[in-house]
Every structure is written in structure tokens, then in C-alpha cells.
XYZ file of C-alpha atoms in Angstrom:
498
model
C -73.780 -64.283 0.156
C -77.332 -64.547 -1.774
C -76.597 -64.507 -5.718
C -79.248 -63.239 -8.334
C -79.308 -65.244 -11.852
C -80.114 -63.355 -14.894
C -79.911 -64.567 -18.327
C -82.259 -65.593 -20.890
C -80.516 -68.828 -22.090
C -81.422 -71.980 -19.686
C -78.335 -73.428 -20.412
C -76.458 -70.486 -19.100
C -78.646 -70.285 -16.026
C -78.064 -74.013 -15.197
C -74.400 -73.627 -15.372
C -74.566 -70.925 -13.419
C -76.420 -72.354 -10.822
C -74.111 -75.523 -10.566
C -71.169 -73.352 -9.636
C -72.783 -71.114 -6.951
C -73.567 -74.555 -6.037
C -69.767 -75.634 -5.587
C -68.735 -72.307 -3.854
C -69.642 -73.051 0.219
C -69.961 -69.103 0.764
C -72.598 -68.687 -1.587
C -76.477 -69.318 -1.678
C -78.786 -69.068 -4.873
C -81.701 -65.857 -4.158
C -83.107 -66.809 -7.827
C -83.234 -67.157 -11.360
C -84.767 -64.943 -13.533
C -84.873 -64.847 -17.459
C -85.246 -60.953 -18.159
C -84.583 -57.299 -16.049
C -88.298 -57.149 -15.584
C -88.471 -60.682 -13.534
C -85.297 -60.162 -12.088
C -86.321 -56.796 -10.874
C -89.125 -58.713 -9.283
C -87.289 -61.474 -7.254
C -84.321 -58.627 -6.147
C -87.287 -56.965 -4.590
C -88.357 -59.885 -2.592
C -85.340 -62.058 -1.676
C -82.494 -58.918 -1.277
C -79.365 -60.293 -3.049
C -76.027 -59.806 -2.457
C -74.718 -60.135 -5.725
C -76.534 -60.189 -9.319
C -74.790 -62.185 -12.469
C -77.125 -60.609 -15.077
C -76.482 -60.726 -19.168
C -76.489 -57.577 -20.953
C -79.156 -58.954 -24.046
C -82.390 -60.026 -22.853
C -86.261 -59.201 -23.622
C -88.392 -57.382 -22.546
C -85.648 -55.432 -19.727
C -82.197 -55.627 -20.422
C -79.385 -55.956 -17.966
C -78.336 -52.148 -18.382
C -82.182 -51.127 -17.543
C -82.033 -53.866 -14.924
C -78.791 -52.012 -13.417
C -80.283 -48.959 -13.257
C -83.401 -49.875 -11.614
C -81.357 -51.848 -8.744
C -79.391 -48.356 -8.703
C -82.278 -46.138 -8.063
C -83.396 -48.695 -5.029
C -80.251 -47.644 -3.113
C -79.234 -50.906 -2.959
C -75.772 -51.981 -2.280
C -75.963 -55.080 -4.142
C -72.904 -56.038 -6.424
C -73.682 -56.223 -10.155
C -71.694 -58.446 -12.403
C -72.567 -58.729 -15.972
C -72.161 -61.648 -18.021
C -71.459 -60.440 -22.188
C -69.827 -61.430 -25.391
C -67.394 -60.466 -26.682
C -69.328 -58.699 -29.683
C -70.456 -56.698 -26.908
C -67.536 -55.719 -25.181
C -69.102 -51.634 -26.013
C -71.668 -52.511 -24.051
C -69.882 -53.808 -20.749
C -67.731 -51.072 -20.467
C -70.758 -48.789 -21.068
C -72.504 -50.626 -17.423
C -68.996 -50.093 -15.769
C -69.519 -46.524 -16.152
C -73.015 -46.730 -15.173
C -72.156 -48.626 -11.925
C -71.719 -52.368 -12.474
C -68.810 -54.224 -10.400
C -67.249 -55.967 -12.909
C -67.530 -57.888 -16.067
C -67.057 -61.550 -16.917
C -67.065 -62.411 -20.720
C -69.047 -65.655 -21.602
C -65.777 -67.585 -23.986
C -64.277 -67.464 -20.440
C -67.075 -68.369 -17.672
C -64.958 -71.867 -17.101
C -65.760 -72.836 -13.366
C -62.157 -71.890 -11.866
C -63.084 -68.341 -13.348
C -66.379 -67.752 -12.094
C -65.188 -68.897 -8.517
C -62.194 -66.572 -8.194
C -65.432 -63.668 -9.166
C -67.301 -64.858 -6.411
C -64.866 -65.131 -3.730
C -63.755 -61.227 -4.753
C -67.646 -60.341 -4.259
C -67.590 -62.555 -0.813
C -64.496 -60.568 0.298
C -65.548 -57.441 -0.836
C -69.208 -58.528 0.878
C -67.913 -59.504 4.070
C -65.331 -56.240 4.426
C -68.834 -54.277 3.597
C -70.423 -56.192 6.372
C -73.055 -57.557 4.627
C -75.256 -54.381 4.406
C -72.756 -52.438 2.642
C -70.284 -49.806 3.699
C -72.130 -46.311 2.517
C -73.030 -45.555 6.173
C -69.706 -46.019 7.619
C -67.519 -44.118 8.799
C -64.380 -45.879 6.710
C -66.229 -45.438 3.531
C -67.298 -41.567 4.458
C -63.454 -40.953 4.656
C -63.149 -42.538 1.376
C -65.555 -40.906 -0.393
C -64.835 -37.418 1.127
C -60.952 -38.078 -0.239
C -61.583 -38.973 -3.407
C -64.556 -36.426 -3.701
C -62.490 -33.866 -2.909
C -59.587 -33.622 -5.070
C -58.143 -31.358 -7.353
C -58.015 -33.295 -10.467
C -60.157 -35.290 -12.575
C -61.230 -39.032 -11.181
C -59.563 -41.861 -12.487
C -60.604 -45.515 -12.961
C -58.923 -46.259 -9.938
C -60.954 -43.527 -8.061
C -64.325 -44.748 -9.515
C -63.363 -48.465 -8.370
C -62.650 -46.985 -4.881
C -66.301 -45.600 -4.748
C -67.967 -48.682 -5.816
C -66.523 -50.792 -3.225
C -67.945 -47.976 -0.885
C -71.461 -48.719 -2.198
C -71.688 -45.470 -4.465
C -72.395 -46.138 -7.797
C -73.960 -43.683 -10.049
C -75.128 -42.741 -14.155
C -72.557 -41.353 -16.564
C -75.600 -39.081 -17.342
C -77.179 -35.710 -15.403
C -74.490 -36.064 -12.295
C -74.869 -32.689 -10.241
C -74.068 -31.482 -6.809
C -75.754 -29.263 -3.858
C -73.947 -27.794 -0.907
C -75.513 -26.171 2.383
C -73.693 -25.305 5.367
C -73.318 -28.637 8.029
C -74.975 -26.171 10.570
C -78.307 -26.164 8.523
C -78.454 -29.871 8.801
C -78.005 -30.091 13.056
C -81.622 -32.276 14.418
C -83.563 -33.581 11.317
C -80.948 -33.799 9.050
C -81.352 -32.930 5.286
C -84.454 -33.667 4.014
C -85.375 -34.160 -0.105
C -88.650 -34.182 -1.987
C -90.569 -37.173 -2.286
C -91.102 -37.320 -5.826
C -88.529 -35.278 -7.077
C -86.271 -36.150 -10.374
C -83.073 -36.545 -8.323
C -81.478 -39.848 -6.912
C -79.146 -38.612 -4.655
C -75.882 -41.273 -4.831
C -73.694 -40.207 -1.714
C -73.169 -37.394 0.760
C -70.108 -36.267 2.693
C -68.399 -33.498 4.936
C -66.807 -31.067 2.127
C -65.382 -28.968 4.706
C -65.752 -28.013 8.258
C -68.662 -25.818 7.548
C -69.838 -27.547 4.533
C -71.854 -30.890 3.445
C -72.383 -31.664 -0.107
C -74.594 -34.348 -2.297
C -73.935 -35.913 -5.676
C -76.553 -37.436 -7.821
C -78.292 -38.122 -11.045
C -80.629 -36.456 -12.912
C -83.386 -38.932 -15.053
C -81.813 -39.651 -18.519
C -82.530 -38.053 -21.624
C -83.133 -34.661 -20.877
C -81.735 -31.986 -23.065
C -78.797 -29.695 -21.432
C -81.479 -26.968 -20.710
C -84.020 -29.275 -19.281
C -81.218 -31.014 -16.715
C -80.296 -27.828 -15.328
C -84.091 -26.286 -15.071
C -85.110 -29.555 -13.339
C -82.001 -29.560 -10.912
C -83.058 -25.589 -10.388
C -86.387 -26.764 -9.321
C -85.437 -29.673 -7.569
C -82.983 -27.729 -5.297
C -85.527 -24.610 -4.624
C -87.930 -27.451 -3.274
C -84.880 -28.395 -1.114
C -84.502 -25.068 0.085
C -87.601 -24.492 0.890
C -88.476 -27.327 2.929
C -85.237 -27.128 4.555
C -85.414 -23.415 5.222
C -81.472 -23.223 4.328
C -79.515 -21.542 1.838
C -78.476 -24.105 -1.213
C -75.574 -23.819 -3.650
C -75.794 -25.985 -7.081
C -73.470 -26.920 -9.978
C -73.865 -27.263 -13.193
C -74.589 -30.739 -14.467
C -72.201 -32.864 -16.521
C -72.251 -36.321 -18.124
C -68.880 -37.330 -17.137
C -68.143 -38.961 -13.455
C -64.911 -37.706 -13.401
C -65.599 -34.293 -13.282
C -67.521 -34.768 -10.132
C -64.842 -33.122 -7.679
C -65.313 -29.981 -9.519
C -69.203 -29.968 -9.717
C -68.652 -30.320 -5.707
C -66.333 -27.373 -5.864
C -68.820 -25.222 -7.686
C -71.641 -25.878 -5.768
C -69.421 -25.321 -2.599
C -68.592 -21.917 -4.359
C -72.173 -21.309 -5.094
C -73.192 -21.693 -1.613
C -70.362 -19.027 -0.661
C -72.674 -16.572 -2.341
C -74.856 -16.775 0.967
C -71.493 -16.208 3.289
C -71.862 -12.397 1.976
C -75.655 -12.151 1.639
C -76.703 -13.671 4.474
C -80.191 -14.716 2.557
C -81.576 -18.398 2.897
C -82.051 -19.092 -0.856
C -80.809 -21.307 -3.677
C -77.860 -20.119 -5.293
C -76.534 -20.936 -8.376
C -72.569 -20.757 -10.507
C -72.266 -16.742 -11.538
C -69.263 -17.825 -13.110
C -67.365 -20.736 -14.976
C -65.361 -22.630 -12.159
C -61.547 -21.741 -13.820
C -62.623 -18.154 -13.430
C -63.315 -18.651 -9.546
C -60.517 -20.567 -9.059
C -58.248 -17.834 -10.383
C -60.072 -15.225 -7.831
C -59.007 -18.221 -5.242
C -55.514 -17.727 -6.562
C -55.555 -14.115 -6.928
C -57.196 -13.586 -2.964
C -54.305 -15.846 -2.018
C -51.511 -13.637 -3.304
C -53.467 -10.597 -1.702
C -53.175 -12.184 1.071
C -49.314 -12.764 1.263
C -48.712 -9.468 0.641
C -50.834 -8.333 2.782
C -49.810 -10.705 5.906
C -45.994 -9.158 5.539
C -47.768 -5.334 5.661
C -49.843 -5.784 8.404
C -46.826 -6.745 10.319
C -44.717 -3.693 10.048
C -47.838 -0.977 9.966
C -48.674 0.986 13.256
C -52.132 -0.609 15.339
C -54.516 2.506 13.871
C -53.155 1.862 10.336
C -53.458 -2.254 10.414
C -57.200 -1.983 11.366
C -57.665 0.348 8.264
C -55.791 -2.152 5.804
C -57.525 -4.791 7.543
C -60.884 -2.987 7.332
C -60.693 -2.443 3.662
C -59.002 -5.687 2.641
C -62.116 -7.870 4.372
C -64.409 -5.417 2.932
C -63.264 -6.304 -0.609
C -63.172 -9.797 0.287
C -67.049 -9.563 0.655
C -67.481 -6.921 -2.321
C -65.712 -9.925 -4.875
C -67.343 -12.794 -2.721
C -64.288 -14.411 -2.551
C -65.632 -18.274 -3.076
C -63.107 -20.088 -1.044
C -64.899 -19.425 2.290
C -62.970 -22.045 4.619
C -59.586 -20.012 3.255
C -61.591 -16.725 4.448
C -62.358 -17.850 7.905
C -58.582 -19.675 8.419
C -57.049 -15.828 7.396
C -59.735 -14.625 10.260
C -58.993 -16.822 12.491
C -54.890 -16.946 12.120
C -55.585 -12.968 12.527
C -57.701 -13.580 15.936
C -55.156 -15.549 17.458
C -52.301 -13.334 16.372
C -54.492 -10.030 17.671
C -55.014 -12.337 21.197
C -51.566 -12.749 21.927
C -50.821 -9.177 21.093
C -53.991 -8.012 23.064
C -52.876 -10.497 26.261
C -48.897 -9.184 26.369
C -50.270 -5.440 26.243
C -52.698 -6.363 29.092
C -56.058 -5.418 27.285
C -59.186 -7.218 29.102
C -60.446 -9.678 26.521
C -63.440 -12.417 25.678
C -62.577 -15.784 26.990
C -60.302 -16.823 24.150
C -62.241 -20.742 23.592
C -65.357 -18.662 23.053
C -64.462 -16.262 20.284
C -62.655 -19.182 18.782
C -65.881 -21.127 18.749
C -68.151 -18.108 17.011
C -65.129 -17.873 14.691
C -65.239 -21.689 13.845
C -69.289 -21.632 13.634
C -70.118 -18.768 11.727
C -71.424 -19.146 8.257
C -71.948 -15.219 7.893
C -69.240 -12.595 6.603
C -70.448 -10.050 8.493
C -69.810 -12.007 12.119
C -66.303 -12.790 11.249
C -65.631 -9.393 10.486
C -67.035 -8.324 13.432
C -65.149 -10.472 15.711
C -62.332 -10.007 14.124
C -62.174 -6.107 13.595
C -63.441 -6.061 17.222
C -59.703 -8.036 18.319
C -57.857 -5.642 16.107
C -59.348 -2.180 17.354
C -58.613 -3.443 20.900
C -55.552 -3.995 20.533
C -54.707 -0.749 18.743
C -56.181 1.265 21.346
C -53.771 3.771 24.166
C -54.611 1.266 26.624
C -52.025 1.232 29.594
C -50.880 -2.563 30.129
C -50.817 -4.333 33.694
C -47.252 -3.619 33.794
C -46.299 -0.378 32.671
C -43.919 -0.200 30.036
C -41.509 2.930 29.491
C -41.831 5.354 26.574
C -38.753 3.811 25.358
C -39.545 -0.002 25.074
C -42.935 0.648 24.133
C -41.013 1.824 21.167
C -38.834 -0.206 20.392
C -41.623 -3.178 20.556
C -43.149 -1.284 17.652
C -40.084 -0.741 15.891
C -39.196 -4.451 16.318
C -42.500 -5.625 14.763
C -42.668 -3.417 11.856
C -38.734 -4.499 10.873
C -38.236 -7.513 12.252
C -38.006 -8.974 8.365
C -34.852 -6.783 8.190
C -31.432 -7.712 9.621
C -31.475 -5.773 12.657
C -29.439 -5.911 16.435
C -30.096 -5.038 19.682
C -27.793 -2.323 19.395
C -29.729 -0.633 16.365
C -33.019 -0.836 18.380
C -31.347 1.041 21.255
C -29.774 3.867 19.155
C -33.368 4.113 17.746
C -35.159 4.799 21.145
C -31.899 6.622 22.463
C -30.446 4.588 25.238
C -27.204 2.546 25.832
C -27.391 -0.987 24.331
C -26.523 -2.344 27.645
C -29.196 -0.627 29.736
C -31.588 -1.199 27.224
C -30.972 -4.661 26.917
C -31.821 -5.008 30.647
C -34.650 -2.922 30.997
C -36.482 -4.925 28.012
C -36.190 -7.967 29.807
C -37.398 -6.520 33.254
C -40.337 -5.575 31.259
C -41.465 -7.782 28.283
C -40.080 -10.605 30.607
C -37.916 -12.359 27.287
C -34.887 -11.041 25.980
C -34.213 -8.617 23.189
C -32.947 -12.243 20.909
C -35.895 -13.887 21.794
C -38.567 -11.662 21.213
C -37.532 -11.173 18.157
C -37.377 -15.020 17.432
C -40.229 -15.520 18.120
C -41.838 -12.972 16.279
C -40.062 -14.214 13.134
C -40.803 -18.056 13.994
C -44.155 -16.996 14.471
C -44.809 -15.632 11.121
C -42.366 -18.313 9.404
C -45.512 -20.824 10.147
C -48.217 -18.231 8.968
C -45.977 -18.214 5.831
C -45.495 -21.929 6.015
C -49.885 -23.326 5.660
C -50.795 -20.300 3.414
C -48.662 -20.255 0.879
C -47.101 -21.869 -1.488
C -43.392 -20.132 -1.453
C -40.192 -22.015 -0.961
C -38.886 -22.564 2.422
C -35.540 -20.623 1.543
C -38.007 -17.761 0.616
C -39.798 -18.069 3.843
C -36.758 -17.794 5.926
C -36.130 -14.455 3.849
C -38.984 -13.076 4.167
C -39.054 -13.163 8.227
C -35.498 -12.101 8.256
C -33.104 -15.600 7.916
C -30.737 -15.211 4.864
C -29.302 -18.037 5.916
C -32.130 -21.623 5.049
C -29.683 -23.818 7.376
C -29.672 -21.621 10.549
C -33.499 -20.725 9.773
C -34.356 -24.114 9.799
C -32.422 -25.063 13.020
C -33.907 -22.536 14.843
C -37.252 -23.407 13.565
C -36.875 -27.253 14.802
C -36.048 -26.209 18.438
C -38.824 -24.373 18.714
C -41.339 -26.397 16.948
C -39.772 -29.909 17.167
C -39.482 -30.309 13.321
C -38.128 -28.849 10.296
C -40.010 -26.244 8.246
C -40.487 -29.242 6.095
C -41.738 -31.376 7.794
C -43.960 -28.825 9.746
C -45.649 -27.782 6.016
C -45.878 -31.117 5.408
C -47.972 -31.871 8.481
C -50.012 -28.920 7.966
């Protein structure tokens, strides 16, 4: 591991020096006695690790940090301060130093536990550092993409990944993964950005954080990261979402959210521009929430409506979805898809002639435009709502009672009440069901209810005992039995999983 020494005093350099000279891991890259020299000999000799003071002429070691910064190196820094100027260490923490190491303390048993953490650390990082790997994509995708605010912990997760950034003009862009298959995304050559890390947001969506230069008024950040983003656009011939900028790293997650909900914009539009927040993110987070509850209610509905009356709710409730521009779009294509697979299976047991099933899956999974998923999926609904006479004839009668079965199957009902509704004995029914659905009256039904337990189960957020009521189990303990023979686990588990 090449070290970089960076302090103004001799006597601290010499000291310095001595140690790295004890430590059998380490070799000395230089010695310089300001940022502006030490900028000079990082360029030539590439060091592993830089000790650097914070107080020094001409460049000090914060200016020196963020010039190593802006190189893209992954080079450890480590600076060396007093305690008088404690402010100032914990200022080049947040900037993107390692770690500190105050001076009343540099006693050689000290300064070689540092440099065996920066070896391991070094050597885990394989020398070059870990930014390109796939270990340190997961990372930074994971800790990128939570809920919360970062904390200290989080930030010390990404600097061991090699991603290091300014508490000053952080910002984020999102296009659609799709945009980016061949050359990749490409950047301006001169623009005002340095772009700190990039990772898979979602399926359909890549996002990159960086800074914006220092010292820029509020208005001038976000007119420069306006400008810098519609160069973007335009050489990548893409559509673009932004955030807003902030000056705190732990808001980061969210400015990755935004611009993930600014890029939904395009989703609806269909228009290969930049597009930038409409609204504060805790206002589209509550449409997130608000879409969500639609959705419940609308899951249970489409259940127990006739074929001609779900494609109308259907119809209406996806055009609203693109009216509001709902912003979560992964949530949008999951409730198309879940609907596609549901329509499939329905389509397949009536005997309707379909699209192979892989391939409508695929468009599904691909498509980055509203008005294809509707398509595909209104296309799967009106098929299977159509007079079309299955494979296997059924009979008037248990063509009926399928429909009465799926539009009150969340209601305690028997085999016997099915049969008085479509007029036959319960016994004679019972058989002729089975001659022609091929399952029995029990479990048809089962399945039916299992089947929408697990819709109930990934989208939302209501207590298993609920679930189990809602798809027609009063009792939780004989819901969840049932549940783990079919599936192999226990609603909770199964949620858990998923």
C-alpha cells in the first residue's frame, strides 16, 4: 500500500515517515509540505492512502481532499489535526475523508493499528478500489435506496465502497436502464457536475448522485443542474428526471426518489425530455399511499364484478392512474402485471387462444410507456370477457356458478348454496363441476381464495388475520394451514419473503 505525506512541519513528516517505515505492508509514494505539492506527487505516483494535515499554505488539506475527490480516485484520506481543530475534522468527514487521527495521540502503536485498517480495507477493495464491483453496487443500491434518512453508519458503508462525496450541491438524475443498453450513459465534458456513484434504482430505472461546484446560491445550483441535465438529455437522446439539490448527504435516498418520480413524468408522456419535481416529495409520496389504497379496494371489486363490468373499472381506474401520473411507476407495472397473469389463467381455463404467455410477460417487464401496459393489459382483460365458447363446453349451469363463485367467494358460502343458486341437486352438481372444471367444488374455491390471499399478501400492508377475512377465512389458524400446504410456508413467512 503506497502512502502520501502531507504536512507542513518537517518534524511531523519525519516521524511519519519512520513509522510507514516499521509497517512491512506499507511503502512511502511521497512527501509533500502543502495541498498544492501534494496534489502534484498524487498525480504522478497514485497513492493508496494520504496522511495529510488540515493547516497548511498555500492549499490546505480540505482543498487538497476535494481535489483528490474530483479525480475519481479511490484513494483513502486520513487527516492528521489538533485538537483546537477538532470543527474542522469532522467538517472533512462529511466531505469524504476516511478517518481522523489527532496529533496529542499519533504515538507509533496508534498510527500502525490506522494503517493496518487502511491495508485491510485496501486489500478487501483489491487494490483499485471496490466502486466497479459488483459487492459494492449491492451496497450502494441498499443503502441508496432506503426510506429514511442516512446515518453515520450508512455514510461509513459508502466510503469503504469508494463513494465519497461534498456536504454541498448533492443532486440526483434518473433515466430508464433501457436508455442506457450499447454506449452506456454518457455526460458533458466540461460540465459543473462530478458525478460520485451510479446504481440500478429499480428494474427499469438507473440513477446518479453527485455534486454541484461549491458556493453557488440555491437558485444558481438548481439552474446549473437544469442545464447540466438538458445537455445530458440531449446527447443521450433519453428522457431525464432531476431532484432538487440539498446540502445534506443524508437526504440523498430521497433526492433519488424524486428524481425517480420526476422521470415517471415521461411513463405518461411518452416525450424524451428533462423533467423536473412538480411537487414537494411528501406530497408524492402521499399520492403513492393514496394509489395504494385505490388499489386494495379495487383488487377485492374486480373480483366479484361480471367480465364486461371489470374491463370498465379497469379501464377507468388505469386511465386515472395516467391522468394523476401516479409517480411510483415499478408499483404501476407490478398491479399490471399481477392483473396479466391473473387475466392468463382465467383466459387459459375458459379456452381463449392467447399470446405466448413468456412474451407478453417480457413487453410487460420492458415497457417504459403507460400507454403499452395498458394496452397489453386491457387487451388480456377484453379477451377474457368475451362469449367465447371454451375447448370443453361447459353447461349453462356451471358456467354460472363459476361466476357466482368468483364474485362471492370472500363470503362464507357451500357447495350446497351454489347449487340452489343455479337450480340443481347438490349432489349432481357436485359431480358435474368436477367432470367439467376438472377440480372439485372445495378446491376451486381454495384456490381462488389462496390465490388472492398472496395478491393481498405483497401489496399491502393489512394484517394477516385481515387477509384471511377478506378472502373468506374467519378463522387466522385454519387460513394459515391451508395457506402452508399449498405454498409451503406460512402467510408470514411468505410476506416476509416477498
Amino acid at each position: 500500500m503506497k502512502v502520501l505525506i502531507v504536512d507542513d512541519e518537517d518534524i511531523i513528516c519525519e516521524w511519519l515517515q519512520f513509522c510507514i517505515s516499521q509497517n512491512p505492508v506499507c511503502q512511502l509514494a511521497g512527501v509533500a509540505h502543502n495541498g498544492r505539492e501534494a496534489l502534484e506527487v498524487f498525480r504522478a505516483s497514485q497513492p493508496d492512502l494520504v496522511l495529510t494535515d488540515i493547516k497548511m499554505p498555500v492549499m490546505d488539506g480540505l482543498e487538497l481532499l476535494h481535489a483528490i475527490r474530483a479525480t475519481g480516485s479511490s484513494a483513502k484520506v486520513v487527516v492528521l489535526t489538533a485538537f483546537a481543530e477538532f470543527d474542522m475534522a469532522r467538517q472533512a468527514l462529511r466531505e469524504g475523508a476516511d478517518e481522523y487521527l489527532l496529533k496529542t495521540e499519533m504515538q507509533n502503536d496508534a498510527l500502525q493499528q490506522l494503517l493496518g485498517r487502511m491495508s485491510r480495507q485496501h486489500n478487501l477493495q483489491g487494490g483499485a478500489g471496490l466502486v466497479g464491483s459488483a459487492q459494492a453496487h449491492a451496497i450502494i443500491r441498499k443503502v441508496l435506496r432506503r426510506q429514511g434518512e442516512l446515518s453515520e453508519e450508512d455514510l461509513a458503508e459508502l466510503r469503504r465502497c469508494g463513494v465519497r462525496w461534498r456536504d454541498n450541491g448533492l443532486f440526483a438524475l434518473a433515466v430508464w436502464k433501457q436508455d442506457l443498453m450499447g454506449a452506456g450513459l454518457t455526460f458533458p465534458q466540461e460540465g459543473p457536475a462530478h458525478h460520485v456513484a451510479g446504481f440500478d434504482y429499480t428494474d427499469r430505472i438507473y440513477v446518479v448522485v453527485g455534486n454541484l461546484p461549491r458556493a453557488l446560491s440555491e437558485n444558481e445550483k438548481a439552474r446549473q443542474l437544469t442545464q447540466y441535465a438538458q445537455q445530458t438529455q440531449r446527447m443521450n437522446d433519453c428522457m431525464v428526471g432531476i431532484s432538487a439539490t440539498t446540502d445534506q448527504m443524508r437526504q440523498i435516498p430521497s433526492l433519488a426518489r424524486q428524481a425517480a418520480f420526476s422521470l415517471a413524468q415521461g411513463f405518461y408522456t411518452g416525450k424524451k425530455r428533462l423533467y423536473e419535481p412538480q411537487k414537494p416529495l411528501p406530497a408524492l409520496q402521499e399520492q403513492v399511499r393514496g394509489w395504494k389504497a385505490q388499489v386494495s379496494a379495487l383488487r377485492l371489486g374486480l373480483y366479484r364484478q361480471r367480465p364486461a363490468q371489470r374491463c370498465e373499472s379497469l379501464q377507468a381506474f388505469l386511465d386515472e392512474t395516467a391522468r394523476d401520473r401516479m409517480p411510483a411507476v415499478e408499483l404501476v407495472t407490478k398491479f399490471c402485471t399481477d392483473l396479466f397473469e391473473q387475466f392468463y389463467l382465467e383466459a387459459k381455463e375458459a379456452g381463449i387462444a392467447l399470446p405466448p404467455q413468456e412474451e407478453v410477460r417480457e413487453r410487460l417487464a420492458q415497457s417504459i410507456s403507460m400507454p403499452e401496459t395498458t394496452a397489453l393489459v386491457m387487451d388480456f382483460a377484453r379477451q377474457c370477457a368475451l362469449a367465447v365458447q371454451p375447448e370443453k363446453p361447459r353447461s349453462k349451469a356451471v358456467n354460472l356458478a363459476v361466476e357466482y363463485i368468483r364474485r362471492h367467494f370472500a363470503e362464507s358460502i357451500s357447495l350446497e348454496q351454489v347449487a340452489a343458486e343455479v337450480y340443481l341437486n347438490p349432489e349432481y352438481f357436485s359431480r358435474v363441476f368436477k367432470e367439467e372444471m376438472g377440480v372439485t367444488f372445495v378446491n376451486f374455491l381454495t384456490e381462488l381464495r389462496l390465490k388472492h390471499s398472496v395478491r393481498l399478501l405483497e401489496s399491502t400492508a393489512l394484517r394477516v388475520q385481515d387477509v384471511a377475512q377478506q378472502v373468506g377465512y374467519p378463522n387466522v389458524s385454519y387460513f394459515s394451514t391451508t395457506f402452508k400446504k399449498r405454498y409451503g410456508m406460512s402467510p408470514y413467512e411468505y410476506r416476509r419473503r416477498n
